[in-house]
Short mmCIF file of C-alpha atoms in Angstrom, two decimals:
data_model
loop_
_atom_site.label_atom_id
_atom_site.label_comp_id
_atom_site.label_asym_id
_atom_site.label_seq_id
_atom_site.Cartn_x
_atom_site.Cartn_y
_atom_site.Cartn_z
CA MET R 1 111.21 -23.36 284.55
CA LEU R 2 111.51 -26.85 285.86
CA PHE R 3 113.70 -29.43 284.03
CA PRO R 4 110.82 -31.67 283.03
CA THR R 5 109.06 -28.69 281.50
CA HIS R 6 112.10 -27.82 279.30
CA LEU R 7 112.01 -31.45 277.93
CA LEU R 8 108.19 -31.27 277.41
CA VAL R 9 108.47 -28.10 275.33
CA ALA R 10 111.36 -29.55 273.29
CA ALA R 11 109.27 -32.71 272.55
CA VAL R 12 106.33 -30.72 271.53
CA VAL R 13 108.45 -28.48 269.24
CA GLY R 14 109.82 -31.69 267.75
CA HIS R 15 106.32 -33.18 267.31
CA GLU R 16 105.07 -29.99 265.52
CA SER R 17 108.22 -29.49 263.47
CA ARG R 18 110.37 -31.51 261.19
CA LEU R 19 113.10 -31.59 263.65
CA SER R 20 114.09 -34.63 265.81
CA SER R 21 112.29 -34.67 269.20
CA VAL R 22 115.17 -36.71 270.57
CA TRP R 23 117.83 -34.14 269.59
CA LEU R 24 115.57 -31.21 270.76
CA VAL R 25 115.34 -32.90 274.07
CA VAL R 26 118.99 -33.35 274.29
CA GLY R 27 119.56 -29.82 273.47
CA ALA R 28 116.97 -28.60 276.00
CA ALA R 29 118.68 -30.77 278.78
CA ILE R 30 122.27 -29.28 278.20
CA PRO R 31 121.98 -26.05 280.23
CA ASP R 32 120.78 -27.87 283.42
CA VAL R 33 122.97 -30.96 282.94
CA VAL R 34 126.01 -28.65 282.78
CA ASP R 35 125.07 -25.97 285.41
CA LYS R 36 123.18 -27.68 288.09
CA PRO R 37 126.18 -29.95 289.05
CA LEU R 38 128.57 -27.05 288.86
CA GLY R 39 126.38 -25.09 291.26
CA LEU R 40 125.80 -27.97 293.70
CA LEU R 41 129.59 -28.69 293.79
CA GLY R 42 130.32 -24.98 294.41
CA ILE R 43 132.30 -24.70 291.23
CA ALA R 44 129.92 -21.98 289.99
CA ASP R 45 128.25 -19.43 292.22
CA LEU R 46 125.04 -19.55 290.14
CA TYR R 47 122.89 -22.40 288.79
CA HIS R 48 122.69 -20.39 285.57
CA SER R 49 126.26 -20.07 284.26
CA VAL R 50 128.22 -21.99 281.64
CA GLY R 51 125.37 -23.91 280.21
CA HIS R 52 122.86 -21.01 280.28
CA THR R 53 124.94 -18.11 278.76
CA ALA R 54 123.82 -16.79 275.50
CA LEU R 55 127.53 -16.25 274.72
CA GLY R 56 127.46 -19.88 273.81
CA ALA R 57 125.29 -18.99 270.83
CA PRO R 58 128.19 -19.01 268.28
CA LEU R 59 128.95 -22.55 269.19
CA PHE R 60 125.34 -23.55 268.85
CA VAL R 61 125.02 -21.65 265.49
CA LEU R 62 127.90 -23.76 264.14
CA LEU R 63 126.28 -26.89 265.58
CA ALA R 64 123.04 -25.94 263.84
CA LEU R 65 124.76 -25.47 260.51
CA SER R 66 126.51 -28.91 260.83
CA SER R 67 123.31 -31.07 260.36
CA ARG R 68 119.63 -31.50 261.11
CA ALA R 69 120.51 -33.10 264.37
CA GLY R 70 122.70 -30.20 265.33
CA LEU R 71 119.95 -27.85 264.47
CA ALA R 72 117.57 -29.69 266.70
CA VAL R 73 120.17 -29.63 269.65
CA ALA R 74 120.74 -25.83 269.04
CA VAL R 75 116.99 -25.09 268.97
CA GLY R 76 116.46 -27.24 272.11
CA TRP R 77 119.19 -25.24 273.85
CA GLY R 78 117.82 -21.92 272.69
CA SER R 79 114.39 -22.91 273.90
CA HIS R 80 115.79 -23.68 277.35
CA LEU R 81 117.38 -20.18 277.56
CA LEU R 82 114.24 -18.52 276.40
CA LEU R 83 111.99 -20.30 278.81
CA ASP R 84 114.35 -19.58 281.74
CA ALA R 85 114.39 -15.90 280.84
CA LEU R 86 110.65 -15.88 280.57
CA HIS R 87 110.39 -17.55 283.85
CA VAL R 88 112.32 -14.90 285.74
CA VAL R 89 110.51 -12.08 284.04
CA LEU R 90 107.11 -13.60 284.84
CA ASN R 91 108.20 -13.95 288.49
CA GLY R 92 108.98 -10.27 288.75
CA ARG R 93 112.81 -10.52 288.60
CA PRO R 94 113.70 -9.27 285.14
CA GLY R 95 117.19 -8.34 286.33
CA ASP R 96 117.84 -12.07 286.84
CA ALA R 97 117.66 -12.50 283.09
CA LEU R 98 121.17 -11.13 283.09
CA PHE R 99 122.35 -14.78 283.49
CA LEU R 100 122.11 -14.87 279.75
CA GLY R 101 125.28 -12.69 279.49
CA TRP R 102 127.25 -14.82 282.09
CA PRO R 103 130.13 -14.24 282.88
CA LEU R 104 130.04 -10.65 281.51
CA THR R 105 126.79 -9.88 283.40
CA VAL R 106 125.49 -11.37 286.60
CA PRO R 107 122.04 -10.92 288.08
CA PRO R 108 122.04 -8.35 290.74
CA ASP R 109 120.43 -10.51 293.45
CA PRO R 110 120.09 -14.06 292.14
CA LEU R 111 118.21 -16.53 294.23
CA GLY R 112 121.28 -18.97 294.47
CA ILE R 113 119.27 -21.64 296.31
CA PRO R 114 119.75 -25.31 295.56
CA PRO R 115 117.24 -26.97 293.12
CA GLY R 116 115.45 -28.82 295.96
CA GLU R 117 114.84 -25.56 297.80
CA PHE R 118 114.06 -23.79 294.71
CA LEU R 119 111.22 -26.11 294.03
CA LEU R 120 109.45 -25.09 297.37
CA PHE R 121 110.13 -21.47 296.56
CA TYR R 122 108.77 -21.82 293.13
CA LEU R 123 105.40 -23.32 294.02
CA TRP R 124 102.46 -20.91 293.13
CA THR R 125 104.57 -18.27 291.51
CA PRO R 126 103.31 -16.93 288.16
CA SER R 127 105.87 -19.05 286.16
CA PHE R 128 104.75 -22.13 288.10
CA LEU R 129 101.13 -21.44 287.09
CA VAL R 130 102.12 -21.16 283.50
CA GLU R 131 104.00 -24.42 283.67
CA SER R 132 101.04 -26.13 285.32
CA ALA R 133 98.87 -24.88 282.51
CA LEU R 134 101.29 -26.37 279.86
CA TRP R 135 101.21 -29.68 281.63
CA GLY R 136 97.42 -29.49 281.92
CA ALA R 137 97.07 -28.78 278.26
CA LEU R 138 99.30 -31.80 277.47
CA ALA R 139 96.99 -33.98 279.64
CA LEU R 140 93.96 -32.70 277.84
CA VAL R 141 95.54 -33.38 274.50
CA LEU R 142 96.46 -36.89 275.51
CA VAL R 143 93.05 -37.62 276.92
CA LYS R 144 91.31 -36.26 273.82
CA ARG R 145 93.62 -38.32 271.53
CA ARG R 146 92.91 -41.47 273.56
CA SER R 147 89.19 -40.89 273.41
CA ILE R 148 89.30 -40.61 269.53
CA LEU R 149 91.51 -43.66 268.99
CA PRO R 150 89.83 -46.88 268.28
CA GLY R 151 89.74 -49.32 271.11
CA PRO R 152 91.32 -52.81 271.03
CA SER R 153 89.22 -55.14 268.94
CA GLY R 154 88.10 -58.21 270.78
#
């Protein structure tokens, strides 16, 4: 999934739950904020490594138990991992979901392309169409809300 979609999903989860949207968005950003620079700098071989590993779950469980904000961060992080795993499965590469076990497991044939090139590769994939539908649904909700809100009084 693309970075903005992770943030969108986290914000919607926050809106629909009693968790802070701000902290959910922070948590959803963590995997890419950590891993994209590591991959771009050549420090990690994959763009799904330290920030995307489910082996970080014990740390996020402790964070979740620490406070409501910590819970929101942990849920945001978990939603990011879930969406990325869903993304690779939808696109016919279920073996790539092995990134969840990094460094113990590594996808057999990861794409390994920089984020800019990935965007071009990603266009019109099944996962891209799902993301487009999510953004379209958000646009419809916003248009509908705007149409039922009272206009400015003159």
